[in-house]
Coordinates of C-alpha atoms in Angstrom, one line a residue:
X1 CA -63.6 6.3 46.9
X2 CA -62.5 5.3 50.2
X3 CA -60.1 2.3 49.8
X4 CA -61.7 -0.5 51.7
X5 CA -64.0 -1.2 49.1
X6 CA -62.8 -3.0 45.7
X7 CA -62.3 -0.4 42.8
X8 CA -65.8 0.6 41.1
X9 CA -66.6 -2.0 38.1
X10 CA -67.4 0.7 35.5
X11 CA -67.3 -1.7 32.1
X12 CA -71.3 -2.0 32.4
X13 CA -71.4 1.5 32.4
X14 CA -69.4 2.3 29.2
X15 CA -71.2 3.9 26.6
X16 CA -74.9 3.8 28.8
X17 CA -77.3 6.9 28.9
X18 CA -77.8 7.7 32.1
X19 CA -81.0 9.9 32.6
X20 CA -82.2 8.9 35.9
X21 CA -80.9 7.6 39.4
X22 CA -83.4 5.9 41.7
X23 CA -82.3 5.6 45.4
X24 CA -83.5 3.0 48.1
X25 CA -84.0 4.9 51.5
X26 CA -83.3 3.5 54.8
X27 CA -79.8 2.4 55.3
X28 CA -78.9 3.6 52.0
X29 CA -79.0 7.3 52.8
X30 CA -79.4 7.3 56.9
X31 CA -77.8 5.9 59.6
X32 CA -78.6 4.4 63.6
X33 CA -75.4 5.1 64.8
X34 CA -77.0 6.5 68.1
X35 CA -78.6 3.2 69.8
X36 CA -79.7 4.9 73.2
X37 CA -81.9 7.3 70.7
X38 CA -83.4 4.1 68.7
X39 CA -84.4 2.5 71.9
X40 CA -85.9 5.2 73.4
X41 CA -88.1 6.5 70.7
X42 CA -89.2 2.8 69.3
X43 CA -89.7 1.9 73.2
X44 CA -91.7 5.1 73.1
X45 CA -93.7 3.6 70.0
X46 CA -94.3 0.6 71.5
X47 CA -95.8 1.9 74.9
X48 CA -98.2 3.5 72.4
X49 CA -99.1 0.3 70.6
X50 CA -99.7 -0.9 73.8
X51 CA -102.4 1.9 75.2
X52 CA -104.0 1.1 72.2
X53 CA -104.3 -2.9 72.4
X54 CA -105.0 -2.7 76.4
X55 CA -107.8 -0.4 75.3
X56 CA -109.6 -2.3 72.8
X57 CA -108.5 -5.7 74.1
X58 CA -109.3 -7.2 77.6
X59 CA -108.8 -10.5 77.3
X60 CA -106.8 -12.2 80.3
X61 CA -104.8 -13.7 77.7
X62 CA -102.6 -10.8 77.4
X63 CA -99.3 -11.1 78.8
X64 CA -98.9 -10.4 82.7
X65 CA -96.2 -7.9 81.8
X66 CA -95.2 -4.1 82.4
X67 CA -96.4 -2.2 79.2
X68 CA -92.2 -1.6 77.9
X69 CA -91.9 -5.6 77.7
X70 CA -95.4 -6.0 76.1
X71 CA -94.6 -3.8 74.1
X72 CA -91.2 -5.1 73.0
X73 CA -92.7 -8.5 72.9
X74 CA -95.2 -7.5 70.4
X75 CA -92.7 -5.8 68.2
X76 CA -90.8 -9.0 67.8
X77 CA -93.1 -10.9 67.3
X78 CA -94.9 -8.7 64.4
X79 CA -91.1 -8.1 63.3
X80 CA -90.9 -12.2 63.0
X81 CA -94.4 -12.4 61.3
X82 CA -93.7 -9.5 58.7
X83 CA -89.9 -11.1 58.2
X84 CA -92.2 -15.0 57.1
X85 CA -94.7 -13.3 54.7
X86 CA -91.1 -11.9 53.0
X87 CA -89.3 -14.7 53.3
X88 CA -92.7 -17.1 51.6
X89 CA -93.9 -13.7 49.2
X90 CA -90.7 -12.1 48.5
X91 CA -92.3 -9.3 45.8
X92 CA -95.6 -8.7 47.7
X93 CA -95.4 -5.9 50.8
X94 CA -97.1 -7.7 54.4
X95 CA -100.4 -6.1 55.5
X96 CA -99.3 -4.4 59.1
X97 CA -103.3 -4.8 60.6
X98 CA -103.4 -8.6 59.5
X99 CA -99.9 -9.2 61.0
X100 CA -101.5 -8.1 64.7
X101 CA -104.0 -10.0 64.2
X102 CA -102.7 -12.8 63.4
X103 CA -99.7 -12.5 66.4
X104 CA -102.7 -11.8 68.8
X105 CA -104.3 -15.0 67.7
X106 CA -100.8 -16.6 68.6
X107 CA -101.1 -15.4 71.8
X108 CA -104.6 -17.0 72.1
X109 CA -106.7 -13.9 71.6
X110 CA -109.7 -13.9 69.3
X111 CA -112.2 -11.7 67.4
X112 CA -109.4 -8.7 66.8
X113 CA -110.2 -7.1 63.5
X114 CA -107.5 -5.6 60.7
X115 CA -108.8 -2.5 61.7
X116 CA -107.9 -2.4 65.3
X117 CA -104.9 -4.7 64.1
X118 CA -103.8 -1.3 61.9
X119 CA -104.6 1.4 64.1
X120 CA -102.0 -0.9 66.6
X121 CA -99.6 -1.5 63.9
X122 CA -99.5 2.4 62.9
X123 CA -98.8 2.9 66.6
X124 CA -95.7 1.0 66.0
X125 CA -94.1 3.6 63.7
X126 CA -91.0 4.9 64.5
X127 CA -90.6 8.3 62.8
X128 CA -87.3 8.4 60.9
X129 CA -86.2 12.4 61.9
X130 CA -85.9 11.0 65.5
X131 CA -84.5 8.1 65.3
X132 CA -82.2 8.3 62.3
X133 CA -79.7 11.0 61.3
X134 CA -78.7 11.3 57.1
X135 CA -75.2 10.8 56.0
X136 CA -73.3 13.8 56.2
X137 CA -73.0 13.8 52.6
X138 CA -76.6 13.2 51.5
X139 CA -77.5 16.3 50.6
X140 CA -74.3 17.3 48.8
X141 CA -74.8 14.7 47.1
X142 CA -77.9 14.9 45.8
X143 CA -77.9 18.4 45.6
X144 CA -75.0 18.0 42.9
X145 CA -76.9 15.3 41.1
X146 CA -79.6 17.6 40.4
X147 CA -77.8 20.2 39.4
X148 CA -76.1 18.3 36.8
X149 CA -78.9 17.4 35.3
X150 CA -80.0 14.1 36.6
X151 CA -83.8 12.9 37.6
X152 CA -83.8 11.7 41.2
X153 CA -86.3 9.0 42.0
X154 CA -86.8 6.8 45.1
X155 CA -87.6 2.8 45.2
X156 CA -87.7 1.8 48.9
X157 CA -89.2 -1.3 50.8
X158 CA -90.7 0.1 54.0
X159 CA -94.2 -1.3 56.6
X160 CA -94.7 2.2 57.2
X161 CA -95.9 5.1 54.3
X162 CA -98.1 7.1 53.4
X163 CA -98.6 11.4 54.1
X164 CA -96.5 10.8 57.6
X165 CA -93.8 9.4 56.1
X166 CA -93.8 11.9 53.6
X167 CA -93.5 14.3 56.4
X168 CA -90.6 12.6 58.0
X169 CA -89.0 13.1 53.7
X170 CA -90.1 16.6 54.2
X171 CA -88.4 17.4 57.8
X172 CA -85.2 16.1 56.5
X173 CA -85.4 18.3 53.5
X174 CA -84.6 15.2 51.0
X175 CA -88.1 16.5 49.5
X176 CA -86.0 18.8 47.8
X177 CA -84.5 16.2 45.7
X178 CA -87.6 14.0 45.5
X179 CA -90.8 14.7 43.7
X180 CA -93.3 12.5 45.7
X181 CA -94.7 11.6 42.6
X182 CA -91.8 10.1 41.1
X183 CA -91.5 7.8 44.5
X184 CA -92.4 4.0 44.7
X185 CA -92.7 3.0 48.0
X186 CA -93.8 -0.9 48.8
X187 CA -96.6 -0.5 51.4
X188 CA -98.2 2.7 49.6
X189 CA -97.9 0.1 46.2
X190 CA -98.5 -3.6 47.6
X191 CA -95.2 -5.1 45.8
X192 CA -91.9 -5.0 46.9
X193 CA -88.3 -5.1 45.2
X194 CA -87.1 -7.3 43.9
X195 CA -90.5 -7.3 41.7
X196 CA -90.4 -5.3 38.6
X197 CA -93.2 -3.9 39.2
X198 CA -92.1 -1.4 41.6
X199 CA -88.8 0.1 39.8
X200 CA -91.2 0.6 37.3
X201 CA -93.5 2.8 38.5
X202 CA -90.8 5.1 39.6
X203 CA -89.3 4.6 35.7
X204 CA -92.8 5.7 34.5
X205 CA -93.6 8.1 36.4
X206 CA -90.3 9.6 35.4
X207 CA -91.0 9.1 31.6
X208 CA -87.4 7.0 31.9
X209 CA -86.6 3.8 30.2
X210 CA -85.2 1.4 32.6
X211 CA -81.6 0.9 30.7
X212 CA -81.3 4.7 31.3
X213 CA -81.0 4.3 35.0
X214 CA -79.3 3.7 38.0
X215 CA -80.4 1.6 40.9
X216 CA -78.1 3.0 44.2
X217 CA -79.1 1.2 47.1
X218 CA -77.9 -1.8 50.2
X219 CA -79.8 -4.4 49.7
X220 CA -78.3 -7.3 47.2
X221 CA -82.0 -9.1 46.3
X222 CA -83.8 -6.4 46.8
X223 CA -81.5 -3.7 45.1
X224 CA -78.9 -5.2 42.5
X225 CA -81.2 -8.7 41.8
X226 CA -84.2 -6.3 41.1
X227 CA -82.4 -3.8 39.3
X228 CA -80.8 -6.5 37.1
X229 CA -83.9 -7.7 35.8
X230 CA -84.9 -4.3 34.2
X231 CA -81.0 -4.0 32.7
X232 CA -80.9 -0.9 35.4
X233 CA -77.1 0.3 36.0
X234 CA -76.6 -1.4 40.1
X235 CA -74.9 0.6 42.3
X236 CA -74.3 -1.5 45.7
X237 CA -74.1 1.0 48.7
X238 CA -73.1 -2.1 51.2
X239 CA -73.4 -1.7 55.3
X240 CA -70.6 -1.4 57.3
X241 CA -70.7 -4.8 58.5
X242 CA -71.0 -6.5 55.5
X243 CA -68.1 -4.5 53.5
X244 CA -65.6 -7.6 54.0
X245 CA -68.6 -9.4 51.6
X246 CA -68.6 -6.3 49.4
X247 CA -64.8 -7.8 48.4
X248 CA -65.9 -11.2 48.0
X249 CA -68.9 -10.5 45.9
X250 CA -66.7 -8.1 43.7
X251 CA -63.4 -10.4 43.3
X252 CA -65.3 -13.6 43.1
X253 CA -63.1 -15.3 45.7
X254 CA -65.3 -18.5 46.4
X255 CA -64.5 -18.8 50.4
X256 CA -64.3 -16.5 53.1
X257 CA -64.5 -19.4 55.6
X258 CA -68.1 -19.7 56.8
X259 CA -69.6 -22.8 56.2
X260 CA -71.0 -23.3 52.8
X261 CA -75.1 -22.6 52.4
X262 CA -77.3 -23.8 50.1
X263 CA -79.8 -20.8 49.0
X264 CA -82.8 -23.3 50.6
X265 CA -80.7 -22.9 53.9
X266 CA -80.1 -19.5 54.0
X267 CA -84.0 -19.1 53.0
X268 CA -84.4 -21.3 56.2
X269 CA -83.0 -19.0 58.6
X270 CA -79.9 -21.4 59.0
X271 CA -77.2 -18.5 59.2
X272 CA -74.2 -19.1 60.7
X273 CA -73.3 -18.2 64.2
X274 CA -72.1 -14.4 63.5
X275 CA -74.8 -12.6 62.0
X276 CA -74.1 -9.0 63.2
X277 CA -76.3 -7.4 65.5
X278 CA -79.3 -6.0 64.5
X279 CA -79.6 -7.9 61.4
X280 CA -82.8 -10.3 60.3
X281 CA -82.7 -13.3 58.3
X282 CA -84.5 -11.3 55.3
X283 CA -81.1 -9.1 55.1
X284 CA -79.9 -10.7 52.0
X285 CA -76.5 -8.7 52.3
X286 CA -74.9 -11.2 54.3
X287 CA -77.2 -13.9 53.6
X288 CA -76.5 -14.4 49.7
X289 CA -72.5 -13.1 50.4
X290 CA -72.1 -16.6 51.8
X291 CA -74.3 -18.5 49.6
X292 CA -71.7 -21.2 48.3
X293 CA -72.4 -24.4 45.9
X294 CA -71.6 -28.1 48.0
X295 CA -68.4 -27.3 46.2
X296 CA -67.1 -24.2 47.8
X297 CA -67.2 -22.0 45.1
X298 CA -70.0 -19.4 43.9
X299 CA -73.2 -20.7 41.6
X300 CA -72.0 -18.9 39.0
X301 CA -76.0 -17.9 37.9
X302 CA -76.2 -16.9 41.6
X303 CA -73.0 -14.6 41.3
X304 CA -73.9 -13.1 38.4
X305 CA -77.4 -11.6 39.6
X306 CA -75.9 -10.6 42.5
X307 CA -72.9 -9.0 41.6
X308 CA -73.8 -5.2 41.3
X309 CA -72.5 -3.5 38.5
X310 CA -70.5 -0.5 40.9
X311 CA -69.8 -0.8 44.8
X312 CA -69.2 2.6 46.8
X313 CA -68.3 3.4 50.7
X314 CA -69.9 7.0 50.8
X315 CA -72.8 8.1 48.6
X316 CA -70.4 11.0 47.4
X317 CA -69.0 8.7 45.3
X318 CA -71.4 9.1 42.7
X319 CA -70.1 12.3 41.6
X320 CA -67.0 11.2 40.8
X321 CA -68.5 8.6 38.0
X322 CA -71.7 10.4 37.2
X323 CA -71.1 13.7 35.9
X324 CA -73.6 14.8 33.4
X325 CA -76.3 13.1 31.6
X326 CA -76.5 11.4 28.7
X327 CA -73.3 8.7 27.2
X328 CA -71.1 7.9 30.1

């Protein structure tokens, strides 16, 4: 464990049979440490989107700009779209196409179809081998886990699936560890974490009971919350930028001197000043680690479906509590 995390919170784990481990993708097992590479392939993708809307769209009403600002624009502003369905429909995954469409009508343009607003939105895609390198200790890691004895499952939130993101799995070799079939991923399923529904379909597709898994994963709603209502074993893999909340939402210290939120607030968009860069609204991490009553302190039903049941620095540090299946 490294140490600037609070020690692992292993009591829920005593006496559990531990089958299975589901993990979320994304931030949980890679990384955009290189920024110069994420701007230049998404800038890449967006150039593309835009060949595609300048060729089916010729309405004047298109912005007057050059096609790497369009093309930024229209990313934000699906971005921003995708981030309000969330925010009013938290357990149902936004439809890419209808989100064009419906930031093209914003922009005063007409008559655009979900099918042209797909094709557009699948020009978006940013594919994940080129942008965004796995933790040097992913496939140790998992490797180990399999070995030991352990099913490996995946339940991830993404916009973009299907057979090229399976490719992307493939390239990176983590469809070694993964059985495709024993993945739940939100826009191949139409739900998203925190619903049920999705853990479950990994669970059953596994032939695993939910109270003989593990949930490993960064995201506090989507992850631990979601995980929690199954009576899944939560194991909170917390960005580096939030791993001062990790303390707080592990020890239970009510203040960390941020101006208290209401959950309606944070809901609202009404962060304070220092969100770190790079991070939306929708990423609960920071936004439910300052969540406070009028009070100051923590609503104690709040806390408790957030706090995760295990916190780690490194994704090794699963092999030093999981070591074989069965009674832990």
């Amino acid at each position: 464990m490294g140490g600037a995390l609070p020690e692992k919170l292993i009591p829920a784990l005593a006496g559990r049979n531990v089958r299975c481990i589901l993990f979320d993708l994304g931030d949980t097992l890679w990384s955009r440490k290189d920024m110069a590479v994420w701007e230049r392939v998404e800038n890449a993708a967006n150039v593309r989107a835009v060949a595609i809307l300048r060729k089916c769209i010729t309405s004047p009403s298109l912005p007057n700009v050059n096609e790497v600002t369009l093309g930024k624009r229209l990313r934000e502003s699906v971005d921003e779209r995708l981030r309000n369905f969330i925010r009013q429909e938290p357990g149902l995954e936004p439809h890419g196409g209808l989100a064009i469409v419906q930031v093209l009508q914003q922009w005063g343009i007409e008559g655009v179809d979900t099918g042209i607003g797909g094709a557009i939105f699948e020009a978006l895609r940013v594919r994940i081998p080129e942008s965004r390198p796995l933790f040097d200790d992913v496939h140790p890691t998992l490797g180990a886990l399999r070995q030991r004895g352990f099913q490996l499952g995946v339940v991830s939130n993404r916009h973009w699936g299907g057979k090229l993101f399976q490719e992307d799995l493939q390239m990176l070799g983590l469809l070694d560890y993964f059985d495709p079939r024993h993945m739940a991923i939100s826009v191949d399923l139409g739900v998203r974490k925190p619903d049920p529904a999705i853990f479950l379909h990994a669970l059953n597709a596994l032939n695993v009971p939910p109270e003989h898994a593990v949930m490993v994963g960064d995201s506090l709603l989507s992850d631990i919350v979601g995980g929690k209502m199954l009576d899944i074993f939560t194991v909170w893999k917390p960005k580096p930028s939030v791993r001062t909340q990790a303390q707080l939402i592990a020890s239970g210290v009510a203040s960390i001197g941020h101006q208290a939120l209401t959950p309606a607030e944070s809901a609202s968009g009404n962060l304070p000043d220092d969100l770190p860069p790079g991070m939306h609204i929708t990423d609960d991490d920071y936004v439910l680690a300052h969540v406070q009553s009028r009070a100051g302190k923590w609503d104690q039903h709040l806390h408790d479906q957030v706090k995760p049941d295990m916190i780690i620095e490194n994704l090794s540090d699963l092999l030093d509590v999981f070591i074989e299946v069965g009674e832990q």
